[in-house]
XYZ file of N, CA and C in Angstrom:
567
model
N 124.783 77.084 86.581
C 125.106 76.154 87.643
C 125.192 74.734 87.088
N 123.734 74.131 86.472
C 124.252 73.181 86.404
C 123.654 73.236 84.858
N 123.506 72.164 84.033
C 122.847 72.181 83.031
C 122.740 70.850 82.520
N 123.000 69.655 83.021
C 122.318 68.514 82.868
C 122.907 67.897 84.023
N 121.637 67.410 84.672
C 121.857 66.155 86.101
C 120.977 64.893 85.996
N 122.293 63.927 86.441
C 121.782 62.585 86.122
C 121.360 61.846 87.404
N 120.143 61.717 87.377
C 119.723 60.558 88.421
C 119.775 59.123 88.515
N 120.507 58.727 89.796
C 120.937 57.660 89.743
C 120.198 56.512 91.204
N 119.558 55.885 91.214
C 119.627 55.104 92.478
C 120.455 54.925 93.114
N 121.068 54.634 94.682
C 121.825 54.974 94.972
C 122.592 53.611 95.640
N 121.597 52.187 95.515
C 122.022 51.154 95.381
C 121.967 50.734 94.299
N 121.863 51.420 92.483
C 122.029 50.119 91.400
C 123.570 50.844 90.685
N 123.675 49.387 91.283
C 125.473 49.646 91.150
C 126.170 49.630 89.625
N 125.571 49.071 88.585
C 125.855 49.068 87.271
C 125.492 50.205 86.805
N 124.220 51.028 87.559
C 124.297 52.611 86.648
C 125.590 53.771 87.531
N 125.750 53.237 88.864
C 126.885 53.923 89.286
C 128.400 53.677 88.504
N 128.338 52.344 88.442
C 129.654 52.721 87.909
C 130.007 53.328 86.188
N 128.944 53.268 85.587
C 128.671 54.119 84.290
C 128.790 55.796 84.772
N 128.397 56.335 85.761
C 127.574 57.493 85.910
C 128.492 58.855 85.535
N 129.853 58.719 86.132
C 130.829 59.517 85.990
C 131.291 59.397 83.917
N 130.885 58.461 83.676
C 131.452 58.572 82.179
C 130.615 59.445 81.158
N 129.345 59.459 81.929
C 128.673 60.310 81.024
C 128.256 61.623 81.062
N 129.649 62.749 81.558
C 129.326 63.807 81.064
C 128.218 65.047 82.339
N 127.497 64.245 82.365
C 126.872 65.153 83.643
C 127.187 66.030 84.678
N 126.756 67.499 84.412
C 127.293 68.313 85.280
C 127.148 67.838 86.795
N 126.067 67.721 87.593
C 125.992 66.755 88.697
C 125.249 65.323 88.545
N 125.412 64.890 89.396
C 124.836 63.298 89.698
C 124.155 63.126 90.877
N 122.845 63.128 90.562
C 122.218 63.388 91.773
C 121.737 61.319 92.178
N 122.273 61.129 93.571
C 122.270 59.815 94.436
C 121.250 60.117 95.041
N 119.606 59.138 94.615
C 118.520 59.126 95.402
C 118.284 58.445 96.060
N 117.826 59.055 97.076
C 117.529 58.011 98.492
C 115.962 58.257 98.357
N 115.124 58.830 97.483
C 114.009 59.106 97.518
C 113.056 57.990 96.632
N 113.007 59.051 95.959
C 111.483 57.684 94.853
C 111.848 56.871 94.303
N 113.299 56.548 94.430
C 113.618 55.392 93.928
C 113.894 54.202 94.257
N 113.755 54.505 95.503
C 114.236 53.486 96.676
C 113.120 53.240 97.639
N 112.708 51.826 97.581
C 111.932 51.784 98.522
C 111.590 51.570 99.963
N 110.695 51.987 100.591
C 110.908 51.809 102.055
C 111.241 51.024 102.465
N 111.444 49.816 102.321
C 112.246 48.662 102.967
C 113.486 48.899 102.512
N 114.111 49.381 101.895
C 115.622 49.910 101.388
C 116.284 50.947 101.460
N 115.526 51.820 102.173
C 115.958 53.212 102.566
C 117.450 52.871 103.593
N 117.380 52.209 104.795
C 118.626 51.891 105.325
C 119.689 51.571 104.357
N 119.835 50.064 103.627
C 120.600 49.968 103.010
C 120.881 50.694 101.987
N 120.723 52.069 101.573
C 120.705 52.788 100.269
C 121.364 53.784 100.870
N 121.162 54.470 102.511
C 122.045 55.334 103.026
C 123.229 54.517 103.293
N 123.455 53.002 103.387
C 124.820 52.402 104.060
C 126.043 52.719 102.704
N 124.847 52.768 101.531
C 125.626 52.423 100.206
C 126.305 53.559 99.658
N 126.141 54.435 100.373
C 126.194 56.435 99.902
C 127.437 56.382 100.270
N 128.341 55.997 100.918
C 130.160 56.222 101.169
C 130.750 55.436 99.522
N 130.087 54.491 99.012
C 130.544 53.739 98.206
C 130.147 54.264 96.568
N 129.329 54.965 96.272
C 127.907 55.381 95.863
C 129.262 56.907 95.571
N 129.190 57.588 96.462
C 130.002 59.133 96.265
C 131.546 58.318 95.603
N 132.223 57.691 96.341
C 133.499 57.361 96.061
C 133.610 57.181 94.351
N 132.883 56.369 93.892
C 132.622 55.491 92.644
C 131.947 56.592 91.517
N 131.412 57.694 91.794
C 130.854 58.886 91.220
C 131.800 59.879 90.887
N 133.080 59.844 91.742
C 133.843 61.325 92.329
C 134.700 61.026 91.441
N 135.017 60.149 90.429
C 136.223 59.437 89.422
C 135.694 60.632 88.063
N 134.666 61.129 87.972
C 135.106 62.201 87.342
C 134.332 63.306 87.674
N 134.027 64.214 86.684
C 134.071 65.898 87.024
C 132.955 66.442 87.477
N 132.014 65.588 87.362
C 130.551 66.149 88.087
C 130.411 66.157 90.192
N 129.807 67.340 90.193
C 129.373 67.187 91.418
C 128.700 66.234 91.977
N 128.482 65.900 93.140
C 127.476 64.902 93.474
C 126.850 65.491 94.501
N 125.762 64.892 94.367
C 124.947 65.599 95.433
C 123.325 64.119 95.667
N 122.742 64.753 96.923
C 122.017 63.273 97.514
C 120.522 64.187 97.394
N 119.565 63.363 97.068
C 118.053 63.587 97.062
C 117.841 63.039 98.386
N 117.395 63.542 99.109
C 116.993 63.132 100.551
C 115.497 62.568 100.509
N 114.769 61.979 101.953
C 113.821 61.744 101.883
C 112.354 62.740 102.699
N 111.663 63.020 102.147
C 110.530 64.166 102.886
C 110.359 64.119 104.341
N 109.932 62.389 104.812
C 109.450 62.543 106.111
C 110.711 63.111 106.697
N 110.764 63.859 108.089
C 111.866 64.192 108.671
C 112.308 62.770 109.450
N 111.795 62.131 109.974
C 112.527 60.735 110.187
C 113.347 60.094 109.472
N 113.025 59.849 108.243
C 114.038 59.796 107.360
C 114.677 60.685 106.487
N 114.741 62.409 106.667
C 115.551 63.059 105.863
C 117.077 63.088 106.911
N 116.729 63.246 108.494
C 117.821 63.277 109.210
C 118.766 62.481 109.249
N 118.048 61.284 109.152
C 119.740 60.453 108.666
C 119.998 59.848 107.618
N 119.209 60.777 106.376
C 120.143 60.809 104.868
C 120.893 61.769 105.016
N 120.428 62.907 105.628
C 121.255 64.088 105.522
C 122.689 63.715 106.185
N 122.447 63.050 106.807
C 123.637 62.493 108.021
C 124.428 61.896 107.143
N 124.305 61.126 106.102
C 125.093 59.759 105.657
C 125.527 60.586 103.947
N 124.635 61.495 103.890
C 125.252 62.129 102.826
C 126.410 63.014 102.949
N 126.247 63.647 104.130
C 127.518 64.815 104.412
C 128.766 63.750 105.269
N 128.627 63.033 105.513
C 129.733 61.981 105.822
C 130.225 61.303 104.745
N 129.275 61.067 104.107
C 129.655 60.430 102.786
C 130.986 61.715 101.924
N 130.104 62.598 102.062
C 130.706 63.703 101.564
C 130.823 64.692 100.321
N 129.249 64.566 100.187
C 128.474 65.255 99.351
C 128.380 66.864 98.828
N 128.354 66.921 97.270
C 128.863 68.893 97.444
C 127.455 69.530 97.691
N 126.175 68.339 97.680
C 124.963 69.133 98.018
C 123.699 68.307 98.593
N 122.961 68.684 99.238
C 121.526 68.206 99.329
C 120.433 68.303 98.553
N 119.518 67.493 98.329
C 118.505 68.062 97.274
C 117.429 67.925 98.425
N 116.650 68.735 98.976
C 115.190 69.002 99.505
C 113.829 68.329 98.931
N 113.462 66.998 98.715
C 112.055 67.450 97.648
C 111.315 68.164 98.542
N 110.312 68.024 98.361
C 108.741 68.582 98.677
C 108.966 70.307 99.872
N 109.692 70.704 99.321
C 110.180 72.098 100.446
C 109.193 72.433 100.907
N 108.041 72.367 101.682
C 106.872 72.782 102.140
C 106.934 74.250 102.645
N 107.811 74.988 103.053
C 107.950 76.255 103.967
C 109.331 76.373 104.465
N 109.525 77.538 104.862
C 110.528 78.196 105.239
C 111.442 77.357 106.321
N 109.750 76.783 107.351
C 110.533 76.230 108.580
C 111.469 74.619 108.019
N 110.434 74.377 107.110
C 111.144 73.114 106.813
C 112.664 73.256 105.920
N 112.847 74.078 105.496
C 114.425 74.542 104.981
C 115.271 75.155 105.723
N 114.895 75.674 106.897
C 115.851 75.437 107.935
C 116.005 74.637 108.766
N 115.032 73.593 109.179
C 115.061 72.379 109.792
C 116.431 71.395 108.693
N 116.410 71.525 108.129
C 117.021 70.931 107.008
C 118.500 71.386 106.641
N 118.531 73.119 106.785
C 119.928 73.708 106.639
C 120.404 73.121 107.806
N 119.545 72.982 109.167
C 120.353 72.978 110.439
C 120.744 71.350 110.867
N 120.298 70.503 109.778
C 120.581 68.937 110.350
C 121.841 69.073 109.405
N 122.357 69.954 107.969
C 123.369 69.871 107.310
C 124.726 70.335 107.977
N 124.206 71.719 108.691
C 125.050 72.282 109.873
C 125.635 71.432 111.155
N 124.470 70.207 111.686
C 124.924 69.575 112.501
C 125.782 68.444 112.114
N 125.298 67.964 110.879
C 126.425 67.243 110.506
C 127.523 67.512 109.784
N 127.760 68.637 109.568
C 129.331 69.574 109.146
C 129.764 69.588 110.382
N 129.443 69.918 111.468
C 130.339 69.616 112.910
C 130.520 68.029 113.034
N 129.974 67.356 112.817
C 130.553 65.636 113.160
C 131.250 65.736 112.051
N 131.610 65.304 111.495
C 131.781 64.795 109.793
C 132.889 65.456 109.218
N 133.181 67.052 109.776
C 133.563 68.195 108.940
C 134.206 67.708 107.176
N 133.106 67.827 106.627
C 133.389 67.896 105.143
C 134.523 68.910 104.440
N 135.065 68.648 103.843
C 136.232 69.376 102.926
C 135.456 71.291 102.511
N 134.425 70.997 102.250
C 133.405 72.437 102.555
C 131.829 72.219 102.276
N 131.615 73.451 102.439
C 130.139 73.615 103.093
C 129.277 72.855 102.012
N 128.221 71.601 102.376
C 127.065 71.424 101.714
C 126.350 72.466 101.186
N 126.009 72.739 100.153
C 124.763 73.309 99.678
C 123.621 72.637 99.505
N 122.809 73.033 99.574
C 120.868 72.811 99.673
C 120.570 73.382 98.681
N 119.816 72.106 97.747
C 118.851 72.500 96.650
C 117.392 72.257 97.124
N 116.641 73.371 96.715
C 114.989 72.860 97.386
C 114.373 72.632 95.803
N 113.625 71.909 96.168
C 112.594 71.141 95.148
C 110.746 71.584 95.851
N 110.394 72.786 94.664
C 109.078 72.783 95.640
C 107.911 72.123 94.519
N 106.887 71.206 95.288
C 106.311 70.559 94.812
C 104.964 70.511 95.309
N 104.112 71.246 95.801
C 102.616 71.750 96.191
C 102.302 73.216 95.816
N 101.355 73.312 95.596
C 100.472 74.801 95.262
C 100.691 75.851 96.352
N 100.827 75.393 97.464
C 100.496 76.258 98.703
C 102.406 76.982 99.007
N 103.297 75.813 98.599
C 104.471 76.134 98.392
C 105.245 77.161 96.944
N 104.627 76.829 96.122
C 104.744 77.247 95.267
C 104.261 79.038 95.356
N 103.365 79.632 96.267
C 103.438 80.534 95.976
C 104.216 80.988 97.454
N 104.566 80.253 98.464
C 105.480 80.396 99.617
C 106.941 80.562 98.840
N 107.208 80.100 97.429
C 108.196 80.056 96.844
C 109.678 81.142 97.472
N 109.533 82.164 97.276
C 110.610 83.062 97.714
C 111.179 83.698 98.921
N 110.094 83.004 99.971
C 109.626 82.742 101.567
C 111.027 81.335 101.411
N 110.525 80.345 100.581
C 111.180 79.334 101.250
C 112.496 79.261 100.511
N 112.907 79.945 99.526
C 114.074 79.822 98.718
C 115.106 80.904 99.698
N 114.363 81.958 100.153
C 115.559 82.773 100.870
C 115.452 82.271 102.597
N 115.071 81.097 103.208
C 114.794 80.817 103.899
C 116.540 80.729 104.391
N 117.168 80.451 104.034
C 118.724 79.964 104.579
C 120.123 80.403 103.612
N 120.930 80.964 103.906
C 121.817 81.365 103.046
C 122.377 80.163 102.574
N 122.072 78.971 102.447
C 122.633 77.539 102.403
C 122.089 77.006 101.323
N 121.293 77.570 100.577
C 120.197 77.307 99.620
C 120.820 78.070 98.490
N 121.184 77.572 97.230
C 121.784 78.080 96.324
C 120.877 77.916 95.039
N 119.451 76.711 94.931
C 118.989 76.783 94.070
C 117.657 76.105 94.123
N 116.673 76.491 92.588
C 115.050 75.591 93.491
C 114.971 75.456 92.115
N 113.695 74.842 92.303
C 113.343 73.854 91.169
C 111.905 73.886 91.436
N 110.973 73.845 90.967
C 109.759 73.555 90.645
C 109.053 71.929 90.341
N 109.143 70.898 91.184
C 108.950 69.777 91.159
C 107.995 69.302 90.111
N 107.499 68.025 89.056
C 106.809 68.116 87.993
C 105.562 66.892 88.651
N 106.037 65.723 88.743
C 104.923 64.830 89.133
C 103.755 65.148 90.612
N 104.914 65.224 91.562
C 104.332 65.491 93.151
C 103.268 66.884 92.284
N 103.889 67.884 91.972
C 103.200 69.701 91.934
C 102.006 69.016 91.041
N 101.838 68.663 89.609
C 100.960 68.275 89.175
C 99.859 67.289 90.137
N 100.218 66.158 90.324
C 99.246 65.336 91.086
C 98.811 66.561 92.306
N 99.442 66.886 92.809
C 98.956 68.072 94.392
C 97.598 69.153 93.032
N 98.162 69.338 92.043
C 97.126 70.480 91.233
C 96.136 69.235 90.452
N 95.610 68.484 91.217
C 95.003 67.163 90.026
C 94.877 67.620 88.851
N 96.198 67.148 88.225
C 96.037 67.598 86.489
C 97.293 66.602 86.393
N 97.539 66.638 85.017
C 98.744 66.140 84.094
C 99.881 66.798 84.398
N 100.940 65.814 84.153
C 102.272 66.614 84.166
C 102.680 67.125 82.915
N 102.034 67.911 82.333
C 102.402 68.637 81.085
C 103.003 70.032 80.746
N 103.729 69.865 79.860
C 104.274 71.063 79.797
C 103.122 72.717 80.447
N 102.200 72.291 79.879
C 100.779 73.613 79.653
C 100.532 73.672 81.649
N 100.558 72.754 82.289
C 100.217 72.463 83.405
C 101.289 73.172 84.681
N 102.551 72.721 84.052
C 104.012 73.082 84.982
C 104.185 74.556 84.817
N 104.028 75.120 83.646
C 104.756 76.038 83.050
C 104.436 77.445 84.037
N 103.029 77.644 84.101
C 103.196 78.411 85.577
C 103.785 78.665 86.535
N 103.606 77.702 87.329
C 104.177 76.745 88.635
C 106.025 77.466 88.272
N 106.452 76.873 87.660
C 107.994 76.839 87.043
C 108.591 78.147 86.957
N 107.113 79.185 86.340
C 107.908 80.449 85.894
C 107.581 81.118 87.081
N 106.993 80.785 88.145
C 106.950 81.340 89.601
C 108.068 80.868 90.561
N 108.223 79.741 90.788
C 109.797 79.446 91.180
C 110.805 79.984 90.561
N 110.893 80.156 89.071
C 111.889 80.624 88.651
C 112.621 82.277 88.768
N 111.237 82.849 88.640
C 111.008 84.265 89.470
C 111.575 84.474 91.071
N 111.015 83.528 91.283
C 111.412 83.588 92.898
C 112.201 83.452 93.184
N 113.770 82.427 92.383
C 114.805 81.988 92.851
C 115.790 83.537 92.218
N 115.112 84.377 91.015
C 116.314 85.147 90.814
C 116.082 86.119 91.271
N 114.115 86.511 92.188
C 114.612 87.951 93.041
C 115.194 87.333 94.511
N 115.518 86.232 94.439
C 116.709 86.100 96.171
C 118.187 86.128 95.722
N 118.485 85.936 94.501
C 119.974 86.059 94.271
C 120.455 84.271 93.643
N 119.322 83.271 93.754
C 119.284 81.992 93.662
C 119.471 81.428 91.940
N 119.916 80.221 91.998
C 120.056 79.676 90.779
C 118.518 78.879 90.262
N 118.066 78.731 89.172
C 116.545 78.328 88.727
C 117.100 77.007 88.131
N 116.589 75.745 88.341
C 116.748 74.661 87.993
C 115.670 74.261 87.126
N 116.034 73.665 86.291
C 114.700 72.660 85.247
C 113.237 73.600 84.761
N 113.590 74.719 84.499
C 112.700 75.715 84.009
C 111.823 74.988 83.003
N 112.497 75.128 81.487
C 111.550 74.741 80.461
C 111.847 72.848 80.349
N 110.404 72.495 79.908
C 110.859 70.957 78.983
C 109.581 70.224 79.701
């Protein structure tokens, strides 16, 4: 699927307009940890400008949304208008919360109607999720791939983000994403 993705803020406009030159299978536009709460509005206004300026070459793009549901609903909103080939989920807590999530992508494919269907990447990043893993990866046929989160999953396991620490965690998501039929993101490193 993919095999190198570049994260980009989704208001710093000098790494956007670099972003497409370098090669990256997708380009993932964060509205998340990189952006801070007083900038979350202006960072979804910037996502029509943000996709346009990305789409100049061959990588997908796709938007990191934000956890609280107050603010994932109208990233999700401004990303599929924008016109995004995917969502990224962090903190996937459960099943319900990945369909809460398929179904705000669904509602905004009826306003918006995008060229085709968003896909949903989940990012799981707690212990309690992590073994909900294949609960929440086959949660929605809209979900094409997961990932095993490194900072959030570590700090939630109070330990280091180290290879020795993740590597569990990782090879249980990774398990989980290929008995649903799913793609495994960011396994080893």
């Amino acid at each position: 699927m993919y095999r190198s993705m570049l994260y980009i803020p989704t208001t710093n406009e000098r790494f956007l307009a670099k972003a497409s030159a370098r090669g990256a299978d997708a380009i993932i536009l964060d509205l998340e940890d990189s952006i801070p709460a007083t900038e979350k509005e202006n960072a979804r206004r910037a996502l029509p400008s943000a996709v346009a300026t990305c789409r100049s070459g061959a990588s997908d793009i796709l938007v990191r949304v934000n956890r609280p549901i107050r603010w994932c609903i109208p990233d999700v909103e401004a990303a599929v208008k924008a016109g995004v080939d995917a969502i990224i989920q962090p903190k996937a807590e459960n099943a319900a919360h990945v369909q809460l999530t398929a179904e705000a992508i669904e509602s905004a494919e009826s306003e918006f109607k995008p060229a085709s269907m968003v896909k949903l990447l989940v990012i799981i990043e707690d212990p309690a999720a992590v073994m909900d893993a294949r609960a929440i990866i086959s949660a929605h046929p809209r979900v094409v791939a997961a990932m095993a989160g490194g900072e959030d999953l570590a700090t939630a396991l109070e330990a280091e983000p180290t290879a020795e620490t993740l590597r569990l965690p990782k090879q249980l998501v990774h398990m989980a994403a290929k008995a649903t039929g799913r793609f495994s993101l960011g396994l080893f490193g």
